XYZ file of C-alpha atoms in Angstrom:
666
model
C 64.436 94.876 206.137
C 65.673 98.372 205.373
C 64.315 101.125 207.600
C 62.984 98.764 210.308
C 64.230 99.405 213.843
C 63.470 95.811 214.970
C 64.272 93.561 211.964
C 64.558 90.400 214.050
C 61.115 90.818 215.648
C 59.616 91.749 212.272
C 61.165 88.619 210.672
C 59.618 86.355 213.316
C 56.236 88.013 212.895
C 56.526 87.487 209.112
C 57.185 83.766 209.693
C 54.125 83.507 211.946
C 52.054 85.286 209.259
C 53.212 82.918 206.507
C 52.508 79.894 208.689
C 48.965 81.158 209.434
C 48.349 81.698 205.712
C 49.424 78.151 204.904
C 47.089 76.710 207.554
C 44.299 79.140 206.565
C 43.603 80.095 210.209
C 41.915 83.144 211.646
C 45.247 84.457 212.986
C 46.159 85.899 209.585
C 44.504 89.230 210.404
C 46.172 89.452 213.822
C 49.672 88.598 212.587
C 49.366 90.933 209.609
C 48.400 93.875 211.805
C 51.253 93.114 214.223
C 53.742 92.766 211.391
C 52.749 96.073 209.797
C 52.995 97.857 213.165
C 56.429 96.395 213.933
C 57.777 97.217 210.481
C 56.582 100.857 210.727
C 57.833 101.427 214.295
C 60.970 103.688 214.428
C 61.833 102.768 218.053
C 64.217 99.909 218.816
C 63.090 97.496 221.536
C 65.457 95.503 223.758
C 62.774 93.094 224.928
C 59.563 91.952 223.113
C 57.363 92.974 226.065
C 58.142 96.589 225.255
C 56.278 96.153 221.943
C 52.911 95.911 223.700
C 52.531 99.640 223.100
C 52.101 98.932 219.368
C 48.756 98.334 217.723
C 48.084 94.616 217.244
C 50.614 93.230 219.745
C 49.186 91.875 222.972
C 50.693 90.032 225.942
C 50.384 86.554 224.347
C 52.001 87.536 221.062
C 54.821 89.346 222.878
C 55.340 86.215 225.008
C 55.780 84.133 221.830
C 58.330 86.652 220.559
C 60.137 86.414 223.917
C 60.353 82.604 223.525
C 61.831 83.054 220.045
C 64.344 85.578 221.397
C 65.315 83.188 224.207
C 65.982 80.373 221.678
C 67.952 82.783 219.489
C 70.187 83.856 222.376
C 70.775 80.225 223.446
C 71.757 79.102 219.929
C 74.138 82.030 219.414
C 75.558 82.172 222.951
C 74.167 85.631 223.648
C 72.840 86.899 226.980
C 69.099 87.281 227.289
C 68.142 90.979 227.468
C 66.686 91.882 230.855
C 63.001 92.728 231.129
C 62.629 96.458 231.695
C 60.579 97.321 234.745
C 59.377 100.626 236.127
C 61.635 102.073 238.807
C 60.177 102.093 242.255
C 60.083 105.348 244.106
C 62.670 105.573 246.817
C 61.381 106.253 250.300
C 63.246 109.197 251.785
C 63.969 109.510 255.500
C 61.935 111.960 257.518
C 63.122 115.524 257.197
C 65.144 115.015 253.966
C 63.871 116.500 250.692
C 63.265 114.347 247.633
C 66.280 114.721 245.274
C 64.141 114.208 242.173
C 63.802 117.499 240.236
C 60.103 117.157 239.395
C 58.271 115.168 242.031
C 54.815 113.960 240.971
C 52.011 115.665 242.882
C 50.046 113.318 245.082
C 46.517 112.596 243.792
C 43.705 113.628 246.048
C 41.381 110.781 246.957
C 37.997 111.045 245.298
C 35.136 111.710 247.622
C 32.312 109.241 247.143
C 28.976 111.012 246.984
C 26.143 109.735 249.086
C 23.509 107.889 247.058
C 20.279 109.822 246.594
C 17.600 108.283 244.313
C 16.342 110.321 241.376
C 13.073 112.199 241.772
C 9.969 110.105 241.005
C 12.049 107.020 240.263
C 11.314 103.573 241.628
C 13.934 103.840 244.365
C 12.686 107.311 245.322
C 9.114 106.052 245.703
C 10.182 102.972 247.718
C 12.230 105.057 250.155
C 9.326 107.471 250.667
C 6.886 104.618 251.230
C 9.144 102.828 253.741
C 9.745 106.100 255.590
C 6.136 105.942 256.826
C 7.171 103.155 259.209
C 8.308 103.907 262.735
C 12.026 104.523 263.017
C 14.167 102.282 265.289
C 11.413 99.664 265.433
C 12.832 96.344 264.251
C 9.476 94.540 264.397
C 7.715 96.877 261.965
C 7.906 95.954 258.308
C 5.947 96.292 255.107
C 4.841 93.640 252.641
C 5.475 93.972 248.927
C 1.840 94.616 248.032
C 1.391 97.272 250.694
C 4.697 98.859 249.699
C 3.664 99.051 246.029
C 0.342 100.689 246.930
C 2.142 103.391 248.919
C 4.976 103.910 246.431
C 3.035 103.989 243.139
C 1.687 107.587 243.499
C 5.283 108.840 243.832
C 6.702 107.070 240.764
C 6.256 107.777 237.060
C 6.747 104.113 236.110
C 4.549 101.181 237.018
C 5.499 98.685 239.725
C 3.435 95.885 238.176
C 3.963 96.103 234.388
C 7.003 97.157 232.336
C 6.750 100.544 230.659
C 8.127 99.077 227.419
C 6.610 95.829 226.053
C 10.064 94.773 224.811
C 11.508 94.874 228.339
C 10.776 92.920 231.498
C 11.842 95.332 234.233
C 9.372 97.334 236.301
C 9.947 100.011 238.930
C 10.216 97.206 241.510
C 13.662 96.381 240.069
C 14.956 99.393 242.021
C 14.529 97.335 245.210
C 17.634 95.296 244.292
C 19.643 98.520 243.937
C 18.546 99.673 247.384
C 19.410 96.292 248.877
C 22.864 96.268 247.260
C 23.554 99.696 248.766
C 22.383 98.429 252.174
C 19.551 100.959 252.359
C 16.720 98.409 252.594
C 16.668 95.217 254.645
C 14.524 92.174 253.941
C 13.345 89.457 256.314
C 10.598 86.889 256.712
C 9.570 83.638 255.024
C 7.377 82.931 253.100
C 5.930 86.473 253.436
C 8.785 88.914 252.972
C 8.872 92.213 254.847
C 10.893 95.264 253.972
C 12.243 98.107 256.067
C 14.878 100.841 256.013
C 18.338 100.368 257.492
C 20.165 103.089 259.430
C 21.685 104.370 256.192
C 18.274 104.135 254.535
C 16.709 106.366 257.167
C 19.416 108.965 256.545
C 18.654 108.895 252.821
C 14.908 109.143 253.512
C 15.444 112.206 255.712
C 17.600 113.775 252.996
C 14.917 113.130 250.359
C 12.176 114.606 252.530
C 14.282 117.648 253.367
C 14.963 118.178 249.660
C 11.246 117.967 248.892
C 10.406 120.504 251.587
C 9.443 118.334 254.519
C 7.403 115.244 255.154
C 4.129 117.053 254.567
C 4.929 117.771 250.940
C 5.621 114.159 250.174
C 2.000 113.310 250.593
C 2.627 110.533 253.131
C 1.549 110.375 256.719
C 3.526 108.818 259.518
C 1.160 105.991 260.339
C 1.729 103.867 257.247
C -1.677 104.589 255.738
C -2.415 105.438 252.148
C -1.096 108.772 250.803
C -3.026 111.826 251.874
C -3.141 115.143 250.062
C -1.393 118.132 251.486
C -3.626 120.422 253.479
C -1.647 123.604 252.967
C -2.787 124.051 249.378
C -5.554 126.432 248.525
C -8.822 124.885 247.375
C -10.510 126.541 244.422
C -14.265 126.151 244.109
C -14.058 126.180 240.325
C -11.436 123.413 239.921
C -9.612 120.919 242.119
C -6.052 121.560 241.080
C -4.666 118.782 243.264
C -6.271 116.201 240.991
C -4.694 117.736 237.886
C -1.334 118.991 239.156
C 0.015 116.209 241.308
C 3.519 117.588 241.005
C 2.644 120.961 242.537
C 3.942 123.141 239.738
C 3.060 126.666 240.784
C 3.396 128.152 237.307
C 0.869 125.728 235.859
C -1.478 126.391 238.765
C -1.374 130.133 238.156
C -1.994 129.659 234.413
C -5.032 127.423 234.927
C -6.483 129.741 237.563
C -6.053 132.726 235.242
C -7.800 130.824 232.446
C -10.701 129.870 234.702
C -11.088 133.435 236.002
C -11.180 134.627 232.397
C -13.872 132.079 231.583
C -15.863 133.101 234.659
C -15.759 136.753 233.615
C -17.041 135.798 230.166
C -19.767 133.680 231.717
C -21.350 136.709 233.374
C -22.325 138.137 229.994
C -25.767 137.260 228.766
C -25.011 137.794 225.073
C -22.816 135.414 223.124
C -19.765 137.244 221.813
C -18.550 135.916 218.444
C -14.892 135.110 218.154
C -12.898 136.984 215.545
C -10.826 135.022 213.043
C -7.190 134.986 214.065
C -4.467 136.498 211.954
C -1.514 134.579 210.570
C 0.837 135.988 213.235
C -1.461 134.992 216.064
C -1.737 131.481 214.658
C 2.017 131.053 214.850
C 2.088 132.359 218.417
C -0.717 130.184 219.734
C 0.402 126.931 218.142
C 4.136 126.359 218.678
C 5.691 123.272 217.190
C 6.232 120.351 219.548
C 9.715 118.837 219.658
C 10.853 115.427 220.865
C 12.507 117.048 223.873
C 9.104 118.112 225.202
C 8.443 114.883 227.048
C 7.089 116.199 230.321
C 3.342 116.389 230.735
C 3.335 119.961 231.982
C 5.086 121.445 228.938
C 2.255 120.723 226.544
C -0.599 120.578 229.039
C -0.910 124.365 229.268
C -1.560 124.749 225.544
C -4.712 122.688 225.852
C -6.353 125.465 227.826
C -6.944 127.190 224.513
C -8.104 124.941 221.719
C -5.675 124.330 218.867
C -6.609 126.767 216.145
C -7.560 125.574 212.710
C -4.913 125.271 210.028
C -5.060 126.526 206.466
C -7.506 123.776 205.530
C -10.087 125.221 207.963
C -9.933 128.891 207.147
C -13.554 128.805 206.085
C -14.540 127.920 209.685
C -14.064 130.994 211.858
C -15.425 129.113 214.874
C -13.009 126.171 214.551
C -10.703 127.489 217.234
C -13.352 128.166 219.848
C -14.287 125.899 222.673
C -17.438 126.059 224.731
C -18.214 129.744 224.308
C -21.772 129.269 225.535
C -21.956 130.442 229.115
C -24.740 129.811 231.562
C -26.236 133.200 232.391
C -26.722 133.975 236.046
C -30.102 135.531 235.234
C -31.538 132.363 233.690
C -34.483 131.122 235.695
C -35.312 127.819 234.035
C -33.760 124.785 235.662
C -35.152 121.977 233.528
C -32.531 119.548 232.115
C -33.416 120.197 228.464
C -35.096 123.128 226.847
C -35.886 123.699 223.220
C -34.210 126.926 222.125
C -35.317 129.333 219.442
C -35.063 128.133 215.894
C -31.562 128.459 214.455
C -31.228 129.140 210.742
C -27.669 128.490 209.575
C -26.293 130.862 206.985
C -25.413 128.435 204.226
C -24.575 129.283 200.662
C -26.721 126.902 198.648
C -30.403 127.403 198.175
C -31.127 123.863 199.322
C -29.423 124.360 202.702
C -30.841 127.847 203.079
C -34.214 126.363 203.947
C -32.759 124.137 206.654
C -33.410 125.213 210.233
C -33.777 123.357 213.522
C -34.526 123.853 217.182
C -31.433 122.944 219.227
C -31.773 120.901 222.391
C -30.180 122.182 225.572
C -28.551 120.028 228.252
C -28.484 122.006 231.491
C -25.438 121.893 233.803
C -25.659 119.026 236.266
C -27.721 116.779 233.998
C -24.665 115.017 232.572
C -21.154 113.910 233.447
C -18.063 113.943 231.252
C -16.708 110.430 230.668
C -13.654 109.073 228.859
C -14.341 106.533 226.098
C -11.417 104.237 225.274
C -11.007 101.985 222.251
C -10.897 98.324 223.298
C -8.032 97.707 220.851
C -5.718 99.965 222.871
C -3.792 97.453 225.022
C -0.402 97.283 226.733
C 0.444 93.885 225.240
C -1.398 90.768 224.164
C -0.760 89.225 227.589
C -1.881 92.305 229.544
C -4.935 93.760 227.834
C -6.467 95.495 230.866
C -3.418 97.477 231.961
C -4.599 100.860 230.612
C -8.050 100.554 232.187
C -6.619 99.471 235.544
C -4.127 102.354 235.633
C -6.859 104.855 234.761
C -9.082 103.478 237.529
C -6.167 103.832 239.924
C -6.147 107.525 238.971
C -9.897 107.789 239.714
C -10.956 107.752 236.063
C -13.551 105.125 235.094
C -13.209 104.712 231.306
C -15.923 103.373 229.027
C -14.303 100.683 226.859
C -15.810 99.952 223.441
C -14.717 99.742 219.789
C -14.411 103.230 218.298
C -14.968 104.011 214.621
C -12.565 106.958 214.798
C -9.706 107.753 217.148
C -8.362 105.853 220.149
C -9.909 107.956 222.934
C -12.624 110.585 223.093
C -14.906 112.216 225.635
C -18.703 112.166 225.844
C -21.292 113.875 228.016
C -23.285 111.014 229.537
C -26.781 111.890 230.738
C -27.537 110.972 234.327
C -31.060 110.026 233.261
C -30.774 107.424 230.447
C -34.365 108.153 229.345
C -33.693 111.826 228.767
C -32.573 111.797 225.117
C -34.911 108.971 223.971
C -37.886 110.957 225.259
C -36.937 113.686 222.765
C -36.515 111.365 219.813
C -32.747 110.904 220.116
C -30.870 107.626 220.363
C -28.724 106.642 223.352
C -27.733 108.740 226.358
C -24.372 110.184 225.249
C -23.332 113.394 223.493
C -19.992 113.636 221.723
C -17.648 116.437 222.829
C -15.190 118.320 220.619
C -12.118 116.420 221.852
C -10.573 113.286 220.358
C -7.162 111.611 220.708
C -5.312 109.455 218.191
C -2.504 107.491 219.884
C 0.459 106.518 217.746
C 3.355 104.469 219.023
C 6.529 105.276 217.107
C 6.673 101.952 215.243
C 2.952 102.159 214.436
C 3.412 105.723 213.156
C 6.157 104.594 210.772
C 4.102 101.675 209.452
C 1.013 103.897 208.994
C 3.104 106.413 207.050
C 4.375 103.670 204.742
C 1.004 102.063 203.995
C -0.966 105.341 203.768
C -3.159 104.865 206.855
C -1.754 108.043 208.407
C -3.139 110.310 205.658
C -6.426 108.384 205.515
C -6.950 108.781 209.286
C -6.246 112.517 209.154
C -8.706 112.849 206.273
C -11.403 111.098 208.317
C -10.556 113.306 211.305
C -11.211 116.367 209.169
C -14.560 115.001 207.976
C -15.635 114.188 211.552
C -16.119 117.883 212.361
C -14.338 117.643 215.743
C -12.439 120.855 216.379
C -9.860 119.668 218.939
C -7.842 116.753 217.568
C -4.815 115.600 219.580
C -2.168 113.239 218.237
C -0.233 111.482 221.022
C 3.125 110.242 219.684
C 4.532 107.647 222.073
C 8.243 106.817 221.923
C 9.219 103.189 221.387
C 12.533 101.328 221.498
C 13.628 100.586 217.931
C 16.846 99.600 216.204
C 19.343 102.346 215.437
C 19.078 101.681 211.713
C 15.289 102.021 211.663
C 15.464 105.187 213.760
C 17.963 106.810 211.393
C 16.149 105.727 208.216
C 12.729 107.048 209.228
C 13.651 110.013 211.444
C 13.004 112.569 208.696
C 9.718 110.875 207.736
C 8.486 111.022 211.325
C 9.455 114.668 211.839
C 7.874 115.634 208.497
C 4.640 113.850 209.436
C 4.525 115.575 212.839
C 5.180 119.007 211.342
C 2.544 118.471 208.652
C 0.017 117.411 211.293
C 0.623 120.621 213.240
C 1.057 123.190 210.471
C -1.128 121.897 207.629
C -3.903 120.154 209.569
C -3.822 122.388 212.650
C -3.874 119.444 215.071
C -2.154 119.372 218.455
C 0.765 116.925 218.853
C 1.767 115.591 222.269
C 5.016 113.607 222.677
C 5.270 111.064 225.509
C 8.126 108.800 226.543
C 6.103 105.698 227.435
C 2.612 104.333 227.947
C 2.472 105.441 231.604
C 2.940 109.065 230.527
C 0.087 108.682 228.030
C -2.184 107.263 230.732
C -1.308 110.151 233.042
C -2.095 112.588 230.221
C -5.515 110.997 229.628
C -6.346 111.201 233.333
C -5.412 114.882 233.530
C -7.326 115.711 230.368
C -10.412 113.975 231.761
C -10.215 116.007 234.964
C -9.754 119.234 233.018
C -12.660 118.567 230.633
C -14.944 117.709 233.551
C -14.203 121.136 234.969
C -14.710 122.930 231.652
C -17.929 121.225 230.534
C -19.934 120.043 233.539
C -20.566 123.578 234.749
C -21.907 124.805 231.380
C -24.885 123.868 229.195
C -24.565 121.880 225.985
C -26.533 122.585 222.805
C -27.439 119.659 220.534
C -28.293 119.466 216.868
C -31.252 117.082 216.384
C -30.330 113.942 214.469
C -33.160 114.584 212.006
C -31.330 117.717 210.792
C -28.083 115.860 210.041
C -26.900 114.341 206.790
C -23.409 113.461 205.514
C -23.555 116.153 202.817
C -24.655 119.028 205.094
C -22.950 118.108 208.376
C -19.678 120.029 207.923
C -21.262 123.127 206.288
C -23.811 123.195 209.088
C -21.133 123.175 211.806
C -19.097 125.888 210.099
C -22.115 128.168 209.682
C -23.474 128.019 213.235
C -22.651 131.132 215.306
C -22.132 129.071 218.486
C -20.673 125.595 219.121
C -23.184 122.754 218.909
C -22.807 119.035 219.590
C -24.472 115.871 218.338
C -25.303 112.546 219.945
C -22.710 109.807 219.990
C -24.927 107.510 217.909
C -25.163 110.114 215.150
C -21.437 110.759 215.303
C -20.609 107.035 215.036
C -22.877 106.741 212.000
C -21.319 109.772 210.284
C -17.685 108.673 210.755
C -18.202 104.960 210.149
C -16.227 103.492 207.259
C -19.169 101.474 205.997
C -22.374 103.165 207.218
C -24.052 105.806 205.031
C -21.464 105.673 202.245
C -22.531 107.842 199.323
C -21.349 107.637 195.736
C -19.073 110.594 196.391
C -17.476 108.870 199.391
C -16.805 105.767 197.315
C -15.387 107.982 194.556
C -12.978 109.574 197.033
C -11.824 106.173 198.246
C -11.306 105.029 194.665
C -9.218 108.099 193.844
C -7.075 107.697 196.970
C -6.125 104.184 195.871
C -3.829 105.821 193.310
C -0.349 106.421 194.682
C 0.210 110.146 195.203
C -3.459 111.114 195.566
C -4.135 112.319 199.109
C -7.467 113.288 200.610
C -7.061 116.963 199.673
C -6.174 116.124 196.062
C -9.093 113.690 195.786
C -11.528 116.320 197.091
C -10.196 118.825 194.548
C -10.855 116.344 191.722
C -14.322 115.683 193.119
C -15.157 119.405 193.061
C -14.906 119.365 189.251
C -16.310 115.863 188.678
C -18.623 114.867 191.564
C -19.154 111.231 190.547
C -17.122 108.529 188.797
C -19.470 108.681 185.808
C -18.913 112.422 185.348
C -15.150 111.907 185.535
C -15.111 109.068 183.027
C -17.359 110.974 180.599
C -15.038 114.004 180.813
C -12.048 111.805 179.990
C -13.852 110.070 177.123
C -14.898 113.418 175.647
C -11.312 114.713 175.399
C -10.417 115.532 171.787
C -13.707 114.519 170.166
C -14.271 117.958 168.716
C -17.349 118.833 170.720
C -16.025 122.295 171.551
C -13.207 122.912 169.088
C -14.793 121.365 166.036
C -11.547 119.472 165.335
C -11.347 115.730 165.862
C -7.958 114.648 167.272
C -6.216 111.411 166.476
C -5.818 108.645 169.075
C -2.340 109.723 170.203
C -3.369 113.359 170.726
C -6.502 112.296 172.593
C -4.411 110.112 174.939
C -2.064 113.015 175.629
C -4.995 115.380 176.248
C -6.595 112.812 178.576
C -3.427 112.491 180.672
C -3.084 116.265 181.058
C -6.735 116.967 181.886
C -6.428 116.552 185.674
C -3.143 118.448 185.804
C -4.580 121.396 183.846
C -7.550 121.639 186.204
C -5.822 121.170 189.597
C -2.154 121.808 188.829
C -2.237 125.516 189.521
C -2.876 125.262 193.250
C -0.264 125.799 195.943
C -0.025 123.420 198.873
C -1.566 120.012 199.489
C -4.273 120.464 196.820
C -1.785 120.793 193.972
C -1.687 117.841 191.582
C 1.523 117.419 189.618
C 1.827 116.516 185.966
C 3.046 112.948 186.660
C 0.325 112.156 189.207
C -2.354 113.735 186.998
C -1.179 111.661 184.028
C -1.362 108.516 186.152
C -4.967 109.288 187.175
C -5.962 110.077 183.596
C -4.335 106.880 182.354
C -6.103 104.709 184.951
C -9.575 106.233 184.549
C -9.379 107.008 180.834
C -8.416 103.577 179.542
C -11.126 102.258 177.210
């Protein structure tokens, strides 16, 4: 073997490779790699063990080569080459220098850092809870249930249910880590008790000192339930401790400034209209949300000002406002409901110009803001009540029922259930202008693929609710699925924010979503319960005039929940136009905006079919076209009408031809 520094070793490896090929064993790949490495190596080896530095040669293969070399030396009467070993360092007598020219510097021993649990982790919460026991008292311990009750407020994850349905670990799994590090001791049978060791008490003191003392941890020293810190200021307008459990001072200042601004506006007796925002201000007030924004506080501040309407809502100058109606301090009437002066909306059509109504007024204190949760929102099929139980633990009592639109919304529930029926209205709830659509990452991808995502956004737009929030919840998926649909997900999120003008909130897990719902409920209670609500009577509502009526009113008005459920239902009160829109959206490529643009020119299916049948008959031109020319004209009709738009309403030539072909076939 010319050019090989170890021809004998390479020859033996070649024999092993040929033998493996004859037997058709799996060692062919191993021997081939070892043979190629040995043949390409320019260094001569005296012993096969030195070849372990090559790619493909391990200890076992080098041992087989050593056996071959030993047989070769015995047959030819040659001495066996000695095995090269690393030279041991000579120990020099005291006082004599080392004769080696370049002595190796001695490595400094690594200092092991003391274990400190991460903030708001399971171990962090357990250490804080156990630190409420008396130190140096061996008889005092804490049961698992009592420990979980004390530790849960200090942990972001749940101690009873896994945060991810695909996993089985809860925050209680951190107990094993603390026991392995000898920070927590366990005793007792059958009831187990837990306590801190000497090292555990040192860690607990370090954690408390880092947090600013035992008082800031929210735990007392008697082992009772957590108590709130008394050194915080109490605001009469809002209880910030219920919203900001992490004590972020910047968020506290922002909310206080917003409330002071609202209070100053509330002292005015006249309602000040809100000016339409410019394009620059829209970009400043609605920044794009990124996947890195996973903390609750990063996006929570932006909810203090309602998400402004996107380009599809430019005709609604009041879409970005919230409850601009303030309760005047000079108002003397204190009755729960009062009929206001007649309101005549400024609509364009002559039919709607005659429409006017007397709004109903719900006085402050006559209602409470409640969270309504869809009963199909569950943690898993084996734990269907997890979301409700976690919300109740955060002092939020949700109303669970099937929702026609969205996964969570808020209503103003009258304290007197006979209040609205006495005025001719149904039920005792009024819908508020806030709704949440929760999308887990895998559900978002599937809804994008089957078209449900666009259909839900279209129904959100027709609902008339101004503040729509999409909660995108991360979910553990395969790497391949994540890479394949990453661009689709980011495009859908950006379109939801920029085109539709909806707010997007990213959360890491279900517990973060629950915490977000609880904080939103507390915030909306503060914003709404101290102000009056104005209602549109149900007799003045109809599916065709509902959205124009909302956009024309100078001040925000609400409707009852029963009327809202009827308006947004998929099956109730379906008109011919609604069915026509659904039929058009069955065609691939026709979104809600494109279908509405087609409906503007042809309101009903009959009008559309008659327009397609009349193409090329000579009614206008006086020239009768042949069948081929009529078919071509029919395919281009939709594109010629709606192809000149820019944005989501534009219909391309291919999609327009597909619609014309489907609807124009004889």
